[in-house]
Coordinates of N, CA and C in Angstrom, one line a residue:
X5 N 101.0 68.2 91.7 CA 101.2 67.2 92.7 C 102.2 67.8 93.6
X6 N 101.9 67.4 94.8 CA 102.9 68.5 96.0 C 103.3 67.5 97.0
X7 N 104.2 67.5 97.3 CA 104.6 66.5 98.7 C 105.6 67.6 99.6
X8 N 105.6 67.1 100.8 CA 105.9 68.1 101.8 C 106.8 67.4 102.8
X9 N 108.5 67.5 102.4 CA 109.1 66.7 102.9 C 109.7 66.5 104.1
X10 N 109.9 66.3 105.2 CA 110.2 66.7 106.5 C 112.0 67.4 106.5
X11 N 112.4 67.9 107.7 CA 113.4 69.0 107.5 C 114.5 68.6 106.9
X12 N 115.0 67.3 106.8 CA 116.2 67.1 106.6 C 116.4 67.1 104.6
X13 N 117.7 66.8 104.9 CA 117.9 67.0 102.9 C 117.7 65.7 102.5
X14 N 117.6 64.3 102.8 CA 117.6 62.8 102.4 C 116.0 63.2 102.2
X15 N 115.2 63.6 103.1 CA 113.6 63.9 102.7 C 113.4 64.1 101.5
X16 N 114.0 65.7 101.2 CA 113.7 66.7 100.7 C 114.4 65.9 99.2
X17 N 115.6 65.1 99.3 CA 116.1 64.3 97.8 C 114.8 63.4 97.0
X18 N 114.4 62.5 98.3 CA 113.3 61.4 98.3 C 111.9 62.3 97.3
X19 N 111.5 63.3 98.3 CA 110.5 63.7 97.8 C 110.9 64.0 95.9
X20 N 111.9 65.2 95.6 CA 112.1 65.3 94.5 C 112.6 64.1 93.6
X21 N 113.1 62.9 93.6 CA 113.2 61.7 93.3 C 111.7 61.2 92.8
X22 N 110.8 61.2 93.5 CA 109.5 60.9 94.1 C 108.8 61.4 92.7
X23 N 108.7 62.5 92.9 CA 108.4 63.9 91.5 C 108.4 63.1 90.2
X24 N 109.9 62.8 90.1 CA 110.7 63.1 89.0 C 110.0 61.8 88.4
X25 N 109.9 60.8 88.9 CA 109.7 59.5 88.9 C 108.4 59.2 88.4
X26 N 107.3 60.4 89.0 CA 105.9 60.4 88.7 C 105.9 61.3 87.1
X27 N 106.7 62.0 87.2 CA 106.8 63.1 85.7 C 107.2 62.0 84.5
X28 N 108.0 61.1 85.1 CA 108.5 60.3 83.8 C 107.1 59.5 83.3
X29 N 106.7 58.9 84.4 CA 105.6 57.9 84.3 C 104.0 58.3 83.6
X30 N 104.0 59.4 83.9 CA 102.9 60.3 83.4 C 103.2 60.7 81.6
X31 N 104.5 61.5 81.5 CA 105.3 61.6 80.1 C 105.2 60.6 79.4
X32 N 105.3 59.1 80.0 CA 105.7 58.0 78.8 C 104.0 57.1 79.1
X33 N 102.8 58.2 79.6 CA 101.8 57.8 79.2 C 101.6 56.4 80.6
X34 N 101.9 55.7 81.6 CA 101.6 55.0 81.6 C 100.7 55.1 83.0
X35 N 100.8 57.3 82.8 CA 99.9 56.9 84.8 C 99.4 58.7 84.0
X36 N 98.1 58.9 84.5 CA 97.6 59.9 84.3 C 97.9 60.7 85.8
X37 N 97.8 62.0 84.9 CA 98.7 63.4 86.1 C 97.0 63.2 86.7
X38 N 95.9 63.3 86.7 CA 94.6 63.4 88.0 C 94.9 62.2 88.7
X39 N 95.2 61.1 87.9 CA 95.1 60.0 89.1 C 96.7 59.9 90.2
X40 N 97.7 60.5 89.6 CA 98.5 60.8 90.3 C 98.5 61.2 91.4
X41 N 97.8 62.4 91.2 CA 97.7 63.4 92.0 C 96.5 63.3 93.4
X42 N 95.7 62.4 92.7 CA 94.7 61.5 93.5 C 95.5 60.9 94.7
X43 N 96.4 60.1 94.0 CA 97.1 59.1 94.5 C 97.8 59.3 95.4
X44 N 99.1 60.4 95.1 CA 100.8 60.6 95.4 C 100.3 62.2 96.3
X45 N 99.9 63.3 95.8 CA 99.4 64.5 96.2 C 99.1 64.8 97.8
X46 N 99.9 65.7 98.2 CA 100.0 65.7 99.7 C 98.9 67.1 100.3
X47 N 98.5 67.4 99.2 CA 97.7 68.7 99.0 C 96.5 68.4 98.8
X48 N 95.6 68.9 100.3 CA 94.4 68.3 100.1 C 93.2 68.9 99.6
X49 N 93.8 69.9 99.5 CA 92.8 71.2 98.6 C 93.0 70.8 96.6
X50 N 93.9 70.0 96.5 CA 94.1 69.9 95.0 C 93.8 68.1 94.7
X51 N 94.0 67.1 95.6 CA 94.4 66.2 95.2 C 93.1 65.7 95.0
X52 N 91.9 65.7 95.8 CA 90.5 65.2 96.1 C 90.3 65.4 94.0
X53 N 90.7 66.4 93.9 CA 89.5 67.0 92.0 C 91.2 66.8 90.9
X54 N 91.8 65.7 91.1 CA 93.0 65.1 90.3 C 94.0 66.7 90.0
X55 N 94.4 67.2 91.0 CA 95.5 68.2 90.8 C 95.1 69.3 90.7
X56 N 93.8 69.6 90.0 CA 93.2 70.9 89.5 C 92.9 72.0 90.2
X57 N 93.8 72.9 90.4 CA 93.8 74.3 91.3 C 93.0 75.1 91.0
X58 N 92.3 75.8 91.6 CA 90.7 76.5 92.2 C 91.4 77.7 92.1
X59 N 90.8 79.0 91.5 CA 91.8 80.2 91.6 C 90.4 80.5 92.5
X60 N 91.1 81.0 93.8 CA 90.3 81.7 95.1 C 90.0 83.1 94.6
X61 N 90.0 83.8 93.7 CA 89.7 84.8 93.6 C 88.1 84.5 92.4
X62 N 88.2 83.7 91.4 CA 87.3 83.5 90.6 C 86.5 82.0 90.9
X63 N 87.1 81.3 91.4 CA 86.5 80.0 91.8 C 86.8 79.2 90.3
X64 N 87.5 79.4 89.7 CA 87.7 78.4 88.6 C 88.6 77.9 88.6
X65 N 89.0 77.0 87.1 CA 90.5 76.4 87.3 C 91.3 77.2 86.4
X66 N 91.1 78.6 86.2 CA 91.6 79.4 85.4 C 92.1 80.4 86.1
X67 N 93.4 81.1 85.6 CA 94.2 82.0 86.4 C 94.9 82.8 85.4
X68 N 95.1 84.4 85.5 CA 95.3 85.0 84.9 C 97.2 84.8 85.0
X69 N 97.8 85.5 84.1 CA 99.5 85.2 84.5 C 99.4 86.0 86.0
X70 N 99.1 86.6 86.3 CA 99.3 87.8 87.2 C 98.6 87.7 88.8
X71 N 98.1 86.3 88.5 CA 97.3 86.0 90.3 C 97.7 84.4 89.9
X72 N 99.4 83.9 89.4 CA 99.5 82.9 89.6 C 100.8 83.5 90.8
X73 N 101.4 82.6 91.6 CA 102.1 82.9 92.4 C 103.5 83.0 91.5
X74 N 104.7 83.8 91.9 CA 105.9 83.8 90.9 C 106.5 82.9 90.5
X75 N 106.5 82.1 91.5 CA 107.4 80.7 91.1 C 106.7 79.7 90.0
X76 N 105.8 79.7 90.4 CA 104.7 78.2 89.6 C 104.7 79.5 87.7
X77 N 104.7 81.0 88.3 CA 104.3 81.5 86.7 C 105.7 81.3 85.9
X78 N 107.0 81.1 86.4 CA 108.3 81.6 86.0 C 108.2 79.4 85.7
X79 N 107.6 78.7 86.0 CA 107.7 77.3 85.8 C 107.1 77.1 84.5
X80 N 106.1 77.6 84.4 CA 104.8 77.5 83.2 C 105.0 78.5 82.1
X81 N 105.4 79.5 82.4 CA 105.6 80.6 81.1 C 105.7 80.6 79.9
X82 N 106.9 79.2 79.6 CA 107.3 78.8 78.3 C 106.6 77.4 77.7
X83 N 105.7 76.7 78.6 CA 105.6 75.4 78.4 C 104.5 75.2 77.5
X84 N 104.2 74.3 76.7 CA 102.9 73.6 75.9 C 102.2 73.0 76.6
X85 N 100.5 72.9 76.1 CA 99.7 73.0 77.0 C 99.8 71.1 76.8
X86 N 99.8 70.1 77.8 CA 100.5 69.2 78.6 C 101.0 68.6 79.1
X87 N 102.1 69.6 78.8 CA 103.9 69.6 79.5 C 103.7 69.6 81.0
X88 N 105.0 69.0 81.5 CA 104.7 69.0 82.8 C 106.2 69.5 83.5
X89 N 106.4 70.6 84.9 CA 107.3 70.7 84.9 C 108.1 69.8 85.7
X90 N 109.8 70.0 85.8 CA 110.5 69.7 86.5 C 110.1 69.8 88.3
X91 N 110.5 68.9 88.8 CA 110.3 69.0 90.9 C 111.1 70.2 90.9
X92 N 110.5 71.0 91.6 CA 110.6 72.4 92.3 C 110.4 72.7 93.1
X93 N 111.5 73.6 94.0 CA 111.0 73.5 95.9 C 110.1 74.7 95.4
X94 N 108.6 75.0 96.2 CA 108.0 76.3 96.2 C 107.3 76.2 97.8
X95 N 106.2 77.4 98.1 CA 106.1 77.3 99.2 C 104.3 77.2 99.5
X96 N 104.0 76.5 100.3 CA 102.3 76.0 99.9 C 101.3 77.0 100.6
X97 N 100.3 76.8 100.7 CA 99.3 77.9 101.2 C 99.6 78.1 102.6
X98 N 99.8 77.2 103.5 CA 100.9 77.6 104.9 C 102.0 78.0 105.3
X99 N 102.8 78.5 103.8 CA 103.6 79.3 103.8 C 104.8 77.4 104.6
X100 N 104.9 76.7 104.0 CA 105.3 76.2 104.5 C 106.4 75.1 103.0
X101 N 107.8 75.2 103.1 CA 108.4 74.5 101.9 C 107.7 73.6 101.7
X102 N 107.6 72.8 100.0 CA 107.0 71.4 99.5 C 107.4 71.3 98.1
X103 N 107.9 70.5 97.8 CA 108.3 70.0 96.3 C 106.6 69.7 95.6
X104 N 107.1 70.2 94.1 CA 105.8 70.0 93.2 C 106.1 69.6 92.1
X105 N 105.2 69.4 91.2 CA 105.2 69.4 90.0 C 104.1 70.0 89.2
X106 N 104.1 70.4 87.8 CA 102.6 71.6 87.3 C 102.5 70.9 86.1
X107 N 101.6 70.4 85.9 CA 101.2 70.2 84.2 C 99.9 71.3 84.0
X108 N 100.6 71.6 82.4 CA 99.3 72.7 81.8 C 98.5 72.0 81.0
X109 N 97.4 72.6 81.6 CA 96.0 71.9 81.5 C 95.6 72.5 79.7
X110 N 95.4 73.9 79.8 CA 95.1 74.7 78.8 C 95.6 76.0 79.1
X111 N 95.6 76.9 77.3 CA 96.4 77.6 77.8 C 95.3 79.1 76.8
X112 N 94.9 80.1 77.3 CA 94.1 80.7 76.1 C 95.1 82.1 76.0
X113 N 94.9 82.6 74.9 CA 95.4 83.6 74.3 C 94.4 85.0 74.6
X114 N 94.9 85.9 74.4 CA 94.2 87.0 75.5 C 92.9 87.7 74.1
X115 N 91.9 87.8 74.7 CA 90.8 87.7 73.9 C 90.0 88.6 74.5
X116 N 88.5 89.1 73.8 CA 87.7 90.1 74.0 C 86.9 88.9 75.0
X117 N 86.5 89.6 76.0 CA 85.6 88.6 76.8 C 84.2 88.2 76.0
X118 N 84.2 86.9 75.8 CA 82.6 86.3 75.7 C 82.2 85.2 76.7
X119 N 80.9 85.0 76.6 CA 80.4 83.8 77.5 C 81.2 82.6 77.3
X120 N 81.4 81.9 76.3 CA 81.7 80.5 76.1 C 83.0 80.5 76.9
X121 N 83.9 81.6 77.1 CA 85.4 81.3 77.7 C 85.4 82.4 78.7
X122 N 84.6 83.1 79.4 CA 84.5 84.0 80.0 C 83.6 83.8 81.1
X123 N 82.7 82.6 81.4 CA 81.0 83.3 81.5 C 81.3 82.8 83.2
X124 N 82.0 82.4 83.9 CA 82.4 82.5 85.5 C 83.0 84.3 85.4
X125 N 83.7 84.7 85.3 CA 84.2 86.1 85.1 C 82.9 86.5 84.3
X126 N 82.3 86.9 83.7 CA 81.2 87.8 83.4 C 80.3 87.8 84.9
X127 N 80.3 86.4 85.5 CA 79.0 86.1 86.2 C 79.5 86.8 87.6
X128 N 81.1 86.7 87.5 CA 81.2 87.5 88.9 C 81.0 89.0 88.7
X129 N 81.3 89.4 87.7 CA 81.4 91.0 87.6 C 80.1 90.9 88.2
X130 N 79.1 90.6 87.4 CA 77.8 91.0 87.3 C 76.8 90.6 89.0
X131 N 77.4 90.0 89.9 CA 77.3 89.5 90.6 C 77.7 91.1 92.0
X132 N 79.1 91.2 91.3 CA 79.6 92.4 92.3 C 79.0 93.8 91.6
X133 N 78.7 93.9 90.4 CA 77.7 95.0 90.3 C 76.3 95.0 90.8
X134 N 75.5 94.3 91.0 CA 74.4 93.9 91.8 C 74.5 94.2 93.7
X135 N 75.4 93.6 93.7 CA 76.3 94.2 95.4 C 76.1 95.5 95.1
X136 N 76.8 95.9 95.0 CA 76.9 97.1 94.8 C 76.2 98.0 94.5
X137 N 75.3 97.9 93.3 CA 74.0 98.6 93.6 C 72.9 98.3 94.8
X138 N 73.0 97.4 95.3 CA 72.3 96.9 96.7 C 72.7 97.7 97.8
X139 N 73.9 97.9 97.9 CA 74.9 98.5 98.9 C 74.5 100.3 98.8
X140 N 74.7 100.4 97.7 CA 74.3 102.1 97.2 C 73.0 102.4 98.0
X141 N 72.2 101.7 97.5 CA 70.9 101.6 97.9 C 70.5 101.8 98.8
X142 N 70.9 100.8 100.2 CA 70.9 100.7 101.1 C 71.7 102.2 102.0
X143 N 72.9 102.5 101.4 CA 73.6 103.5 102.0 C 72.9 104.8 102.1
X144 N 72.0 105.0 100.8 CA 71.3 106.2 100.8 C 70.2 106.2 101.7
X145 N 69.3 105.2 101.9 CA 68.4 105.0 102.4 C 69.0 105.0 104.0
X146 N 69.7 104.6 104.6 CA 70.0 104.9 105.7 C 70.6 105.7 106.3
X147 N 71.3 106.4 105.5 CA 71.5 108.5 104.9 C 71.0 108.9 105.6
X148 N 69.7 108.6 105.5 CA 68.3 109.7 106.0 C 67.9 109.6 106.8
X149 N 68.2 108.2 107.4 CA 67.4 107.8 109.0 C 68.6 107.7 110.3
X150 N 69.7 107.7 110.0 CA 70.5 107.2 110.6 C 71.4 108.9 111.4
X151 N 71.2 109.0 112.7 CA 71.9 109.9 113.4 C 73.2 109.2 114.1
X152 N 74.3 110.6 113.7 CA 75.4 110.5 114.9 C 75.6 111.4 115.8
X153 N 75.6 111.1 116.7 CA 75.9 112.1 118.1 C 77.7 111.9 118.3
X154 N 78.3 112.9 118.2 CA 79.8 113.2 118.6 C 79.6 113.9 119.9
X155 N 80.7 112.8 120.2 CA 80.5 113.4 122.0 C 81.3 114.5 121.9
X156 N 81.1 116.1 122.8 CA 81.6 117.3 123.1 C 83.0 117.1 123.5
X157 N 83.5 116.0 123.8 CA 85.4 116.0 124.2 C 85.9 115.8 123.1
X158 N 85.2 115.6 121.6 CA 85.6 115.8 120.1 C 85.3 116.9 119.3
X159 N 84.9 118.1 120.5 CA 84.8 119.2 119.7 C 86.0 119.8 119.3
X160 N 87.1 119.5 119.3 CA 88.6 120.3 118.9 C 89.3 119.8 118.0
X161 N 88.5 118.1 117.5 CA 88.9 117.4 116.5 C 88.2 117.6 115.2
X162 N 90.0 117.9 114.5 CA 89.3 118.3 113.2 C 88.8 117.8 112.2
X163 N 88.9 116.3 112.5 CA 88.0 115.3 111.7 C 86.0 116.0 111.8
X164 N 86.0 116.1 112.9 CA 84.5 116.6 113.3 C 84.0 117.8 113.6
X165 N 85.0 118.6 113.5 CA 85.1 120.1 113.9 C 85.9 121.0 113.9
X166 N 85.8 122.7 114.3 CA 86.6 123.2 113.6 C 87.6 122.9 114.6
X167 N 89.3 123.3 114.2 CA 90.0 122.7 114.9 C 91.0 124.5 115.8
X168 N 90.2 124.5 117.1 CA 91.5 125.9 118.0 C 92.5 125.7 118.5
X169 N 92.9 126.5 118.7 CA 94.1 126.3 119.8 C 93.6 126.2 121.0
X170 N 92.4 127.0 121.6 CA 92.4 126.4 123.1 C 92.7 124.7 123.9
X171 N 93.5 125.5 124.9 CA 93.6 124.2 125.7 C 93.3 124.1 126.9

């Protein structure tokens, strides 16, 4: 849940107040962290799907320790998986201050990849190995058809030629 307080510090108290207020309420059960975040969430990339962060590199709601940002990883590190943290100033996809809060959803222990807990990550590998052989493909095949003409005022350049002293 993120709110985004305007410059002064009475904001910036309100908003963490705000937090703290929803952390208690959610802890003692009597408001669920999606609908909060539905609710209260100033973050419109998170709040539409109840809180649940999209990792931009895999498209899931799974993130490795190491493509979480520092602050949110140094928040979560030690926590049990429902725990929720403390209001924290961090800084949002606009590079722009916003108080939050993080509850852990799930937490997996580091494992041999299989499909059942893996199969978005198998599907991208296999996805970018296909590129890639397409790309190969492609690059050889136009290997052979494909001319460059270097214009003669790069004949002294040693990227394309041999390189003299004349001047």
């Amino acid at each position: 849940i993120l709110m985004k307080p305007k410059a002064d510090a009475n904001a910036k108290q309100k908003a963490v107040h705000k937090l703290d207020s929803l952390a208690s309420a959610i802890n003692a059960d009597s408001l669920e962290f999606s609908l909060a975040a539905k609710i209260y969430s100033e973050d419109v990339k998170t709040n539409i799907n109840g809180g649940l962060i999209v990792n931009p590199q895999t498209q899931s709601a799974s993130f490795e320790l190491e493509q979480l940002p520092t602050k949110d990883y140094y928040m979560i590190r030690n926590m049990e998986v429902g725990d929720i943290t403390e209001p924290y100033e961090s800084v949002d996809h606009n590079q722009k201050t916003c108080y939050k809060i993080l509850q852990l959803r799930d937490r997996t222990e580091p494992h041999i990849a299989n499909l059942k807990q893996d199969y978005l990550l198998l599907q991208n590998l296999a996805l970018q190995k296909k590129n890639n052989d397409v790309m190969d493909e492609w690059f050889v095949e136009m290997k052979g058809k494909t001319y460059i003409r270097v214009d003669k005022s790069f004949k002294n350049c040693a990227t394309f030629g041999e390189q003299t002293t004349q001047r």
